[in-house]
Amino acid sequence: MLYMDRSRLKIVIFGAYNAGKSTFIQAIDPKCRHVEANKYDIPTTVGLDFGRTEVNNKKIYLFGTPGQERFEFCREILSRGMDGAIVMADTTRDLDELTARICETLKVSGCPYAVFLNKCDHPDSSPLRYRAVTDSVFSPQISAVNGTNTVESLHEFLELHF
Ligand SMILES: Nc1nc2c(ncn2[C@@H]2O[C@H](COP(=O)(O)OP(=O)(O)OP(=O)(O)O)[C@@H](O)[C@H]2O)c(=O)[nH]1
Ligand SMILES: [Mg+2]
């Protein structure tokens, strides 16, 4: 298998539409690539995001998924062979069905994952909205848009599991 080598890790970023997945990958790797379209003049991921970084001599490949419901097939393809997952949660919105379902699937699968509580810079942010899916899961508060706690949280997640 391509990713059995633990010096290279495939980490997939899941989460609802507009949660900040692409913004997070951009914060980690400013040279990342996106496949997106405009929905009501707002960019939305329709294929994937791809970013790279290196942590403790490990090459980390970040694959961002599309959040729209209709792209389930993309999420399924991108999740093949993943070593770990990060679920991006928009703390300005209540826990949604897609995010709850992704967390449940990851929990059952035994794949190492974390829930990143995003948009904590926003006045409407309330991380407690996600308490149903953060019990005994690493769940740092971040702001992808201004970079707060993004790199540190990724490092901590990797140190916990790899
Ligand atoms: N205030 C605030 N806004 C954010 C943050 N992260 C992302 N955003 C904004 O949220 C919107 C959606 O961000 P994206 O990164 O495109 O979200 P996504 O999860 O990739 O969206 P899809 O690919 O369409 O599912 C953009 O307007 C971002 O600027 C954050 O930490 N704080
Ligand atoms: Mg996106």
mmCIF file of N, CA, C and O in Angstrom, residues 26-122:
data_model
loop_
_atom_site.group_PDB
_atom_site.id
_atom_site.type_symbol
_atom_site.label_atom_id
_atom_site.label_comp_id
_atom_site.label_asym_id
_atom_site.label_seq_id
_atom_site.Cartn_x
_atom_site.Cartn_y
_atom_site.Cartn_z
ATOM 1 N N GLN A 26 -4.725 26.104 3.248
ATOM 2 C CA GLN A 26 -3.991 27.296 2.805
ATOM 3 C C GLN A 26 -3.108 27.853 3.927
ATOM 4 O O GLN A 26 -1.979 28.295 3.693
ATOM 5 N N ALA A 27 -3.628 27.804 5.161
ATOM 6 C CA ALA A 27 -2.853 28.318 6.310
ATOM 7 C C ALA A 27 -1.625 27.437 6.579
ATOM 8 O O ALA A 27 -0.570 27.937 6.981
ATOM 9 N N ILE A 28 -1.766 26.147 6.332
ATOM 10 C CA ILE A 28 -0.648 25.222 6.568
ATOM 11 C C ILE A 28 0.354 25.292 5.411
ATOM 12 O O ILE A 28 1.561 25.254 5.619
ATOM 13 N N ASP A 29 -0.168 25.339 4.183
ATOM 14 C CA ASP A 29 0.688 25.351 2.995
ATOM 15 C C ASP A 29 0.228 26.438 2.020
ATOM 16 O O ASP A 29 -0.694 26.226 1.233
ATOM 17 N N PRO A 30 0.871 27.599 2.074
ATOM 18 C CA PRO A 30 0.457 28.707 1.188
ATOM 19 C C PRO A 30 0.566 28.362 -0.300
ATOM 20 O O PRO A 30 -0.054 29.034 -1.128
ATOM 21 N N LYS A 31 1.323 27.294 -0.618
ATOM 22 C CA LYS A 31 1.459 26.919 -2.033
ATOM 23 C C LYS A 31 0.496 25.793 -2.424
ATOM 24 O O LYS A 31 0.674 25.140 -3.461
ATOM 25 N N CYS A 32 -0.517 25.544 -1.588
ATOM 26 C CA CYS A 32 -1.443 24.438 -1.857
ATOM 27 C C CYS A 32 -2.262 24.708 -3.126
ATOM 28 O O CYS A 32 -2.281 25.817 -3.645
ATOM 29 N N ARG A 33 -2.914 23.650 -3.597
ATOM 30 C CA ARG A 33 -3.719 23.736 -4.821
ATOM 31 C C ARG A 33 -5.177 23.411 -4.508
ATOM 32 O O ARG A 33 -5.459 22.563 -3.667
ATOM 33 N N HIS A 34 -6.092 24.071 -5.215
ATOM 34 C CA HIS A 34 -7.517 23.849 -4.994
ATOM 35 C C HIS A 34 -8.218 23.567 -6.319
ATOM 36 O O HIS A 34 -7.871 24.161 -7.324
ATOM 37 N N VAL A 35 -9.199 22.683 -6.295
ATOM 38 C CA VAL A 35 -10.106 22.536 -7.438
ATOM 39 C C VAL A 35 -11.461 23.036 -6.959
ATOM 40 O O VAL A 35 -12.120 22.405 -6.137
ATOM 41 N N GLU A 36 -11.851 24.219 -7.443
ATOM 42 C CA GLU A 36 -13.069 24.826 -6.918
ATOM 43 C C GLU A 36 -13.906 25.462 -8.022
ATOM 44 O O GLU A 36 -13.452 25.659 -9.149
ATOM 45 N N ALA A 37 -15.154 25.757 -7.686
ATOM 46 C CA ALA A 37 -16.065 26.464 -8.589
ATOM 47 C C ALA A 37 -16.699 27.584 -7.775
ATOM 48 O O ALA A 37 -16.516 27.647 -6.565
ATOM 49 N N ASN A 38 -17.440 28.456 -8.460
ATOM 50 C CA ASN A 38 -18.110 29.519 -7.722
ATOM 51 C C ASN A 38 -19.576 29.180 -7.513
ATOM 52 O O ASN A 38 -20.288 28.835 -8.442
ATOM 53 N N LYS A 39 -20.007 29.245 -6.256
ATOM 54 C CA LYS A 39 -21.421 29.049 -5.949
ATOM 55 C C LYS A 39 -21.898 30.389 -5.408
ATOM 56 O O LYS A 39 -21.408 30.848 -4.376
ATOM 57 N N TYR A 40 -22.819 31.034 -6.091
ATOM 58 C CA TYR A 40 -23.259 32.398 -5.739
ATOM 59 C C TYR A 40 -22.048 33.314 -5.561
ATOM 60 O O TYR A 40 -21.932 34.036 -4.566
ATOM 61 N N ASP A 41 -21.080 33.199 -6.494
ATOM 62 C CA ASP A 41 -19.869 34.026 -6.488
ATOM 63 C C ASP A 41 -18.907 33.724 -5.345
ATOM 64 O O ASP A 41 -17.962 34.470 -5.099
ATOM 65 N N ILE A 42 -19.159 32.638 -4.616
ATOM 66 C CA ILE A 42 -18.272 32.272 -3.505
ATOM 67 C C ILE A 42 -17.560 30.976 -3.895
ATOM 68 O O ILE A 42 -18.218 30.032 -4.348
ATOM 69 N N PRO A 43 -16.231 30.921 -3.756
ATOM 70 C CA PRO A 43 -15.550 29.676 -4.134
ATOM 71 C C PRO A 43 -15.941 28.507 -3.232
ATOM 72 O O PRO A 43 -16.054 28.669 -2.021
ATOM 73 N N THR A 44 -16.187 27.357 -3.846
ATOM 74 C CA THR A 44 -16.481 26.137 -3.087
ATOM 75 C C THR A 44 -15.705 24.998 -3.712
ATOM 76 O O THR A 44 -15.543 24.941 -4.930
ATOM 77 N N THR A 45 -15.216 24.103 -2.892
ATOM 78 C CA THR A 45 -14.413 22.988 -3.395
ATOM 79 C C THR A 45 -15.311 21.992 -4.130
ATOM 80 O O THR A 45 -16.333 21.559 -3.602
ATOM 81 N N VAL A 46 -14.929 21.648 -5.374
ATOM 82 C CA VAL A 46 -15.697 20.654 -6.133
ATOM 83 C C VAL A 46 -14.863 19.413 -6.443
ATOM 84 O O VAL A 46 -15.369 18.454 -7.006
ATOM 85 N N GLY A 47 -13.609 19.412 -6.126
ATOM 86 C CA GLY A 47 -12.760 18.248 -6.357
ATOM 87 C C GLY A 47 -11.990 17.955 -5.101
ATOM 88 O O GLY A 47 -12.373 17.107 -4.302
ATOM 89 N N LEU A 48 -10.911 18.685 -4.931
ATOM 90 C CA LEU A 48 -10.108 18.506 -3.726
ATOM 91 C C LEU A 48 -9.212 19.714 -3.511
ATOM 92 O O LEU A 48 -9.048 20.550 -4.394
ATOM 93 N N ASP A 49 -8.643 19.785 -2.316
ATOM 94 C CA ASP A 49 -7.526 20.681 -2.039
ATOM 95 C C ASP A 49 -6.339 19.761 -1.782
ATOM 96 O O ASP A 49 -6.505 18.658 -1.262
ATOM 97 N N PHE A 50 -5.158 20.243 -2.131
ATOM 98 C CA PHE A 50 -3.968 19.436 -1.841
ATOM 99 C C PHE A 50 -2.878 20.346 -1.304
ATOM 100 O O PHE A 50 -2.528 21.353 -1.930
ATOM 101 N N GLY A 51 -2.389 20.004 -0.135
ATOM 102 C CA GLY A 51 -1.296 20.766 0.465
ATOM 103 C C GLY A 51 -0.272 19.824 1.061
ATOM 104 O O GLY A 51 -0.576 18.657 1.344
ATOM 105 N N ARG A 52 0.946 20.345 1.227
ATOM 106 C CA ARG A 52 2.026 19.520 1.781
ATOM 107 C C ARG A 52 2.734 20.263 2.889
ATOM 108 O O ARG A 52 2.850 21.493 2.847
ATOM 109 N N THR A 53 3.259 19.507 3.837
ATOM 110 C CA THR A 53 4.113 20.108 4.842
ATOM 111 C C THR A 53 5.025 19.005 5.383
ATOM 112 O O THR A 53 4.911 17.853 4.976
ATOM 113 N N GLU A 54 5.938 19.383 6.259
ATOM 114 C CA GLU A 54 6.817 18.373 6.847
ATOM 115 C C GLU A 54 6.835 18.594 8.354
ATOM 116 O O GLU A 54 6.971 19.727 8.816
ATOM 117 N N VAL A 55 6.634 17.531 9.106
ATOM 118 C CA VAL A 55 6.617 17.619 10.568
ATOM 119 C C VAL A 55 7.488 16.493 11.118
ATOM 120 O O VAL A 55 7.243 15.321 10.806
ATOM 121 N N ASN A 56 8.488 16.838 11.913
ATOM 122 C CA ASN A 56 9.405 15.838 12.498
ATOM 123 C C ASN A 56 9.918 14.840 11.457
ATOM 124 O O ASN A 56 9.824 13.622 11.649
ATOM 125 N N ASN A 57 10.394 15.358 10.346
ATOM 126 C CA ASN A 57 10.931 14.542 9.242
ATOM 127 C C ASN A 57 9.895 13.654 8.562
ATOM 128 O O ASN A 57 10.247 12.766 7.793
ATOM 129 N N LYS A 58 8.627 13.874 8.864
ATOM 130 C CA LYS A 58 7.584 13.120 8.155
ATOM 131 C C LYS A 58 6.970 14.036 7.105
ATOM 132 O O LYS A 58 6.672 15.207 7.398
ATOM 133 N N LYS A 59 6.760 13.488 5.922
ATOM 134 C CA LYS A 59 6.065 14.257 4.890
ATOM 135 C C LYS A 59 4.564 14.102 5.118
ATOM 136 O O LYS A 59 4.056 12.984 5.216
ATOM 137 N N ILE A 60 3.881 15.234 5.224
ATOM 138 C CA ILE A 60 2.447 15.215 5.498
ATOM 139 C C ILE A 60 1.711 15.692 4.247
ATOM 140 O O ILE A 60 1.953 16.801 3.763
ATOM 141 N N TYR A 61 0.827 14.833 3.751
ATOM 142 C CA TYR A 61 0.014 15.206 2.584
ATOM 143 C C TYR A 61 -1.407 15.471 3.057
ATOM 144 O O TYR A 61 -2.051 14.589 3.636
ATOM 145 N N LEU A 62 -1.869 16.696 2.824
ATOM 146 C CA LEU A 62 -3.206 17.089 3.272
ATOM 147 C C LEU A 62 -4.159 17.086 2.088
ATOM 148 O O LEU A 62 -3.914 17.765 1.078
ATOM 149 N N PHE A 63 -5.230 16.327 2.192
ATOM 150 C CA PHE A 63 -6.257 16.288 1.150
ATOM 151 C C PHE A 63 -7.542 16.883 1.709
ATOM 152 O O PHE A 63 -8.111 16.345 2.667
ATOM 153 N N GLY A 64 -7.983 17.990 1.138
ATOM 154 C CA GLY A 64 -9.232 18.616 1.569
ATOM 155 C C GLY A 64 -10.375 18.106 0.714
ATOM 156 O O GLY A 64 -10.258 18.009 -0.507
ATOM 157 N N THR A 65 -11.479 17.773 1.357
ATOM 158 C CA THR A 65 -12.648 17.252 0.646
ATOM 159 C C THR A 65 -13.657 18.374 0.402
ATOM 160 O O THR A 65 -13.636 19.385 1.090
ATOM 161 N N PRO A 66 -14.589 18.182 -0.537
ATOM 162 C CA PRO A 66 -15.680 19.149 -0.694
ATOM 163 C C PRO A 66 -16.719 18.914 0.405
ATOM 164 O O PRO A 66 -16.974 17.773 0.788
ATOM 165 N N GLY A 67 -17.341 19.990 0.894
ATOM 166 C CA GLY A 67 -18.304 19.855 1.983
ATOM 167 C C GLY A 67 -19.739 19.660 1.532
ATOM 168 O O GLY A 67 -20.580 19.214 2.302
ATOM 169 N N GLN A 68 -20.022 19.978 0.265
ATOM 170 C CA GLN A 68 -21.419 19.858 -0.182
ATOM 171 C C GLN A 68 -21.843 18.392 -0.198
ATOM 172 O O GLN A 68 -21.079 17.519 -0.609
ATOM 173 N N GLU A 69 -23.095 18.159 0.248
ATOM 174 C CA GLU A 69 -23.639 16.792 0.358
ATOM 175 C C GLU A 69 -23.421 15.973 -0.917
ATOM 176 O O GLU A 69 -23.042 14.816 -0.873
ATOM 177 N N ARG A 70 -23.641 16.630 -2.095
ATOM 178 C CA ARG A 70 -23.628 15.894 -3.361
ATOM 179 C C ARG A 70 -22.249 15.359 -3.728
ATOM 180 O O ARG A 70 -22.113 14.595 -4.681
ATOM 181 N N PHE A 71 -21.215 15.737 -2.998
ATOM 182 C CA PHE A 71 -19.875 15.254 -3.313
ATOM 183 C C PHE A 71 -19.429 14.099 -2.434
ATOM 184 O O PHE A 71 -18.237 13.873 -2.233
ATOM 185 N N GLU A 72 -20.385 13.327 -1.960
ATOM 186 C CA GLU A 72 -20.070 12.150 -1.146
ATOM 187 C C GLU A 72 -19.085 11.232 -1.879
ATOM 188 O O GLU A 72 -18.164 10.673 -1.282
ATOM 189 N N PHE A 73 -19.261 11.096 -3.204
ATOM 190 C CA PHE A 73 -18.369 10.208 -3.967
ATOM 191 C C PHE A 73 -16.912 10.687 -3.891
ATOM 192 O O PHE A 73 -15.988 9.886 -3.832
ATOM 193 N N CYS A 74 -16.701 12.022 -3.881
ATOM 194 C CA CYS A 74 -15.341 12.572 -3.752
ATOM 195 C C CYS A 74 -14.763 12.242 -2.385
ATOM 196 O O CYS A 74 -13.599 11.851 -2.259
ATOM 197 N N ARG A 75 -15.601 12.416 -1.359
ATOM 198 C CA ARG A 75 -15.120 12.127 -0.001
ATOM 199 C C ARG A 75 -14.724 10.658 0.114
ATOM 200 O O ARG A 75 -13.714 10.319 0.727
ATOM 201 N N GLU A 76 -15.516 9.809 -0.503
ATOM 202 C CA GLU A 76 -15.257 8.368 -0.431
ATOM 203 C C GLU A 76 -13.922 8.033 -1.116
ATOM 204 O O GLU A 76 -13.083 7.319 -0.560
ATOM 205 N N ILE A 77 -13.691 8.609 -2.284
ATOM 206 C CA ILE A 77 -12.448 8.339 -3.025
ATOM 207 C C ILE A 77 -11.249 8.895 -2.266
ATOM 208 O O ILE A 77 -10.232 8.217 -2.091
ATOM 209 N N LEU A 78 -11.380 10.144 -1.785
ATOM 210 C CA LEU A 78 -10.245 10.790 -1.106
ATOM 211 C C LEU A 78 -9.889 10.102 0.210
ATOM 212 O O LEU A 78 -8.746 10.160 0.653
ATOM 213 N N SER A 79 -10.867 9.435 0.836
ATOM 214 C CA SER A 79 -10.578 8.825 2.142
ATOM 215 C C SER A 79 -9.871 7.479 2.031
ATOM 216 O O SER A 79 -9.368 6.966 3.031
ATOM 217 N N ARG A 80 -9.786 6.938 0.832
ATOM 218 C CA ARG A 80 -9.111 5.642 0.680
ATOM 219 C C ARG A 80 -7.638 5.725 1.068
ATOM 220 O O ARG A 80 -6.926 6.603 0.596
ATOM 221 N N GLY A 81 -7.220 4.837 1.936
ATOM 222 C CA GLY A 81 -5.809 4.769 2.322
ATOM 223 C C GLY A 81 -5.345 5.880 3.246
ATOM 224 O O GLY A 81 -4.146 6.075 3.432
ATOM 225 N N MET A 82 -6.285 6.597 3.856
ATOM 226 C CA MET A 82 -5.844 7.695 4.734
ATOM 227 C C MET A 82 -5.268 7.145 6.036
ATOM 228 O O MET A 82 -5.676 6.104 6.531
ATOM 229 N N ASP A 83 -4.299 7.895 6.573
ATOM 230 C CA ASP A 83 -3.701 7.523 7.857
ATOM 231 C C ASP A 83 -4.407 8.214 9.013
ATOM 232 O O ASP A 83 -4.384 7.728 10.145
ATOM 233 N N GLY A 84 -4.968 9.387 8.754
ATOM 234 C CA GLY A 84 -5.650 10.140 9.801
ATOM 235 C C GLY A 84 -6.603 11.140 9.181
ATOM 236 O O GLY A 84 -6.554 11.378 7.964
ATOM 237 N N ALA A 85 -7.476 11.693 10.016
ATOM 238 C CA ALA A 85 -8.478 12.636 9.506
ATOM 239 C C ALA A 85 -8.651 13.793 10.474
ATOM 240 O O ALA A 85 -8.517 13.644 11.688
ATOM 241 N N ILE A 86 -8.947 14.960 9.888
ATOM 242 C CA ILE A 86 -9.301 16.133 10.686
ATOM 243 C C ILE A 86 -10.696 16.558 10.235
ATOM 244 O O ILE A 86 -10.944 16.717 9.033
ATOM 245 N N VAL A 87 -11.598 16.690 11.199
ATOM 246 C CA VAL A 87 -12.946 17.175 10.889
ATOM 247 C C VAL A 87 -12.984 18.653 11.251
ATOM 248 O O VAL A 87 -12.738 19.031 12.394
ATOM 249 N N MET A 88 -13.257 19.501 10.254
ATOM 250 C CA MET A 88 -13.312 20.943 10.474
ATOM 251 C C MET A 88 -14.741 21.299 10.888
ATOM 252 O O MET A 88 -15.698 20.926 10.202
ATOM 253 N N ALA A 89 -14.875 21.984 12.023
ATOM 254 C CA ALA A 89 -16.208 22.345 12.526
ATOM 255 C C ALA A 89 -16.346 23.864 12.526
ATOM 256 O O ALA A 89 -15.467 24.573 13.026
ATOM 257 N N ASP A 90 -17.430 24.345 11.962
ATOM 258 C CA ASP A 90 -17.713 25.793 11.939
ATOM 259 C C ASP A 90 -18.450 26.142 13.236
ATOM 260 O O ASP A 90 -19.646 25.866 13.375
ATOM 261 N N THR A 91 -17.727 26.757 14.175
ATOM 262 C CA THR A 91 -18.315 27.003 15.504
ATOM 263 C C THR A 91 -19.313 28.159 15.524
ATOM 264 O O THR A 91 -19.884 28.458 16.558
ATOM 265 N N THR A 92 -19.521 28.781 14.343
ATOM 266 C CA THR A 92 -20.573 29.809 14.281
ATOM 267 C C THR A 92 -21.910 29.163 13.921
ATOM 268 O O THR A 92 -22.932 29.835 13.848
ATOM 269 N N ARG A 93 -21.878 27.848 13.663
ATOM 270 C CA ARG A 93 -23.088 27.110 13.281
ATOM 271 C C ARG A 93 -23.256 25.900 14.181
ATOM 272 O O ARG A 93 -22.265 25.358 14.674
ATOM 273 N N ASP A 94 -24.499 25.447 14.318
ATOM 274 C CA ASP A 94 -24.742 24.261 15.137
ATOM 275 C C ASP A 94 -24.190 23.013 14.456
ATOM 276 O O ASP A 94 -24.006 22.995 13.239
ATOM 277 N N LEU A 95 -23.963 21.998 15.246
ATOM 278 C CA LEU A 95 -23.539 20.699 14.714
ATOM 279 C C LEU A 95 -24.557 20.238 13.678
ATOM 280 O O LEU A 95 -25.755 20.217 13.944
ATOM 281 N N ASP A 96 -24.065 19.915 12.478
ATOM 282 C CA ASP A 96 -24.948 19.491 11.382
ATOM 283 C C ASP A 96 -24.860 17.980 11.200
ATOM 284 O O ASP A 96 -23.958 17.329 11.719
ATOM 285 N N GLU A 97 -25.782 17.477 10.400
ATOM 286 C CA GLU A 97 -25.893 16.026 10.219
ATOM 287 C C GLU A 97 -24.654 15.422 9.550
ATOM 288 O O GLU A 97 -24.186 14.355 9.937
ATOM 289 N N LEU A 98 -24.110 16.136 8.546
ATOM 290 C CA LEU A 98 -22.937 15.611 7.839
ATOM 291 C C LEU A 98 -21.745 15.470 8.792
ATOM 292 O O LEU A 98 -21.078 14.432 8.811
ATOM 293 N N THR A 99 -21.496 16.506 9.578
ATOM 294 C CA THR A 99 -20.367 16.482 10.510
ATOM 295 C C THR A 99 -20.554 15.359 11.538
ATOM 296 O O THR A 99 -19.602 14.617 11.828
ATOM 297 N N ALA A 100 -21.776 15.223 12.046
ATOM 298 C CA ALA A 100 -22.054 14.169 13.032
ATOM 299 C C ALA A 100 -21.814 12.792 12.415
ATOM 300 O O ALA A 100 -21.206 11.905 13.035
ATOM 301 N N ARG A 101 -22.260 12.636 11.162
ATOM 302 C CA ARG A 101 -22.115 11.343 10.474
ATOM 303 C C ARG A 101 -20.645 11.020 10.221
ATOM 304 O O ARG A 101 -20.197 9.898 10.421
ATOM 305 N N ILE A 102 -19.877 12.024 9.789
ATOM 306 C CA ILE A 102 -18.444 11.807 9.528
ATOM 307 C C ILE A 102 -17.732 11.394 10.825
ATOM 308 O O ILE A 102 -16.930 10.447 10.835
ATOM 309 N N CYS A 103 -18.028 12.084 11.913
ATOM 310 C CA CYS A 103 -17.382 11.762 13.200
ATOM 311 C C CYS A 103 -17.721 10.332 13.628
ATOM 312 O O CYS A 103 -16.843 9.589 14.085
ATOM 313 N N GLU A 104 -18.980 9.949 13.461
ATOM 314 C CA GLU A 104 -19.406 8.599 13.853
ATOM 315 C C GLU A 104 -18.685 7.541 13.009
ATOM 316 O O GLU A 104 -18.192 6.539 13.527
ATOM 317 N N THR A 105 -18.597 7.796 11.690
ATOM 318 C CA THR A 105 -17.929 6.853 10.786
ATOM 319 C C THR A 105 -16.454 6.706 11.154
ATOM 320 O O THR A 105 -15.920 5.598 11.186
ATOM 321 N N LEU A 106 -15.804 7.832 11.463
ATOM 322 C CA LEU A 106 -14.376 7.788 11.817
ATOM 323 C C LEU A 106 -14.173 7.039 13.128
ATOM 324 O O LEU A 106 -13.246 6.235 13.263
ATOM 325 N N LYS A 107 -15.054 7.299 14.086
ATOM 326 C CA LYS A 107 -14.952 6.645 15.394
ATOM 327 C C LYS A 107 -15.038 5.124 15.234
ATOM 328 O O LYS A 107 -14.200 4.383 15.756
ATOM 329 N N VAL A 108 -16.036 4.676 14.486
ATOM 330 C CA VAL A 108 -16.254 3.243 14.276
ATOM 331 C C VAL A 108 -15.076 2.620 13.526
ATOM 332 O O VAL A 108 -14.661 1.498 13.813
ATOM 333 N N SER A 109 -14.503 3.373 12.571
ATOM 334 C CA SER A 109 -13.426 2.828 11.734
ATOM 335 C C SER A 109 -12.115 2.669 12.499
ATOM 336 O O SER A 109 -11.233 1.922 12.083
ATOM 337 N N GLY A 110 -11.963 3.412 13.607
ATOM 338 C CA GLY A 110 -10.708 3.346 14.365
ATOM 339 C C GLY A 110 -9.608 4.220 13.779
ATOM 340 O O GLY A 110 -8.479 4.227 14.268
ATOM 341 N N CYS A 111 -9.912 4.970 12.726
ATOM 342 C CA CYS A 111 -8.931 5.879 12.116
ATOM 343 C C CYS A 111 -8.647 7.029 13.092
ATOM 344 O O CYS A 111 -9.582 7.618 13.635
ATOM 345 N N PRO A 112 -7.364 7.366 13.329
ATOM 346 C CA PRO A 112 -7.073 8.505 14.205
ATOM 347 C C PRO A 112 -7.680 9.786 13.633
ATOM 348 O O PRO A 112 -7.501 10.073 12.446
ATOM 349 N N TYR A 113 -8.419 10.508 14.477
ATOM 350 C CA TYR A 113 -8.995 11.763 13.979
ATOM 351 C C TYR A 113 -9.083 12.803 15.082
ATOM 352 O O TYR A 113 -8.962 12.487 16.270
ATOM 353 N N ALA A 114 -9.291 14.046 14.651
ATOM 354 C CA ALA A 114 -9.463 15.164 15.566
ATOM 355 C C ALA A 114 -10.598 16.024 15.026
ATOM 356 O O ALA A 114 -10.916 15.962 13.834
ATOM 357 N N VAL A 115 -11.212 16.809 15.907
ATOM 358 C CA VAL A 115 -12.219 17.778 15.474
ATOM 359 C C VAL A 115 -11.626 19.158 15.726
ATOM 360 O O VAL A 115 -11.352 19.519 16.873
ATOM 361 N N PHE A 116 -11.354 19.901 14.660
ATOM 362 C CA PHE A 116 -10.784 21.240 14.811
ATOM 363 C C PHE A 116 -11.926 22.254 14.849
ATOM 364 O O PHE A 116 -12.704 22.362 13.900
ATOM 365 N N LEU A 117 -12.027 22.953 15.975
ATOM 366 C CA LEU A 117 -13.115 23.910 16.192
ATOM 367 C C LEU A 117 -12.710 25.236 15.562
ATOM 368 O O LEU A 117 -11.935 26.011 16.145
ATOM 369 N N ASN A 118 -13.224 25.482 14.374
ATOM 370 C CA ASN A 118 -12.752 26.609 13.567
ATOM 371 C C ASN A 118 -13.634 27.859 13.746
ATOM 372 O O ASN A 118 -14.724 27.799 14.278
ATOM 373 N N LYS A 119 -13.108 28.972 13.253
ATOM 374 C CA LYS A 119 -13.760 30.297 13.258
ATOM 375 C C LYS A 119 -13.909 30.843 14.682
ATOM 376 O O LYS A 119 -14.859 31.562 14.988
ATOM 377 N N CYS A 120 -12.959 30.474 15.566
ATOM 378 C CA CYS A 120 -13.046 30.938 16.952
ATOM 379 C C CYS A 120 -12.776 32.433 17.098
ATOM 380 O O CYS A 120 -12.995 32.997 18.169
ATOM 381 N N ASP A 121 -12.310 33.062 16.028
ATOM 382 C CA ASP A 121 -12.146 34.530 16.028
ATOM 383 C C ASP A 121 -13.488 35.251 15.874
ATOM 384 O O ASP A 121 -13.596 36.441 16.120
ATOM 385 N N HIS A 122 -14.512 34.518 15.427
ATOM 386 C CA HIS A 122 -15.791 35.147 15.035
ATOM 387 C C HIS A 122 -16.651 35.443 16.271
ATOM 388 O O HIS A 122 -16.712 34.621 17.187
#
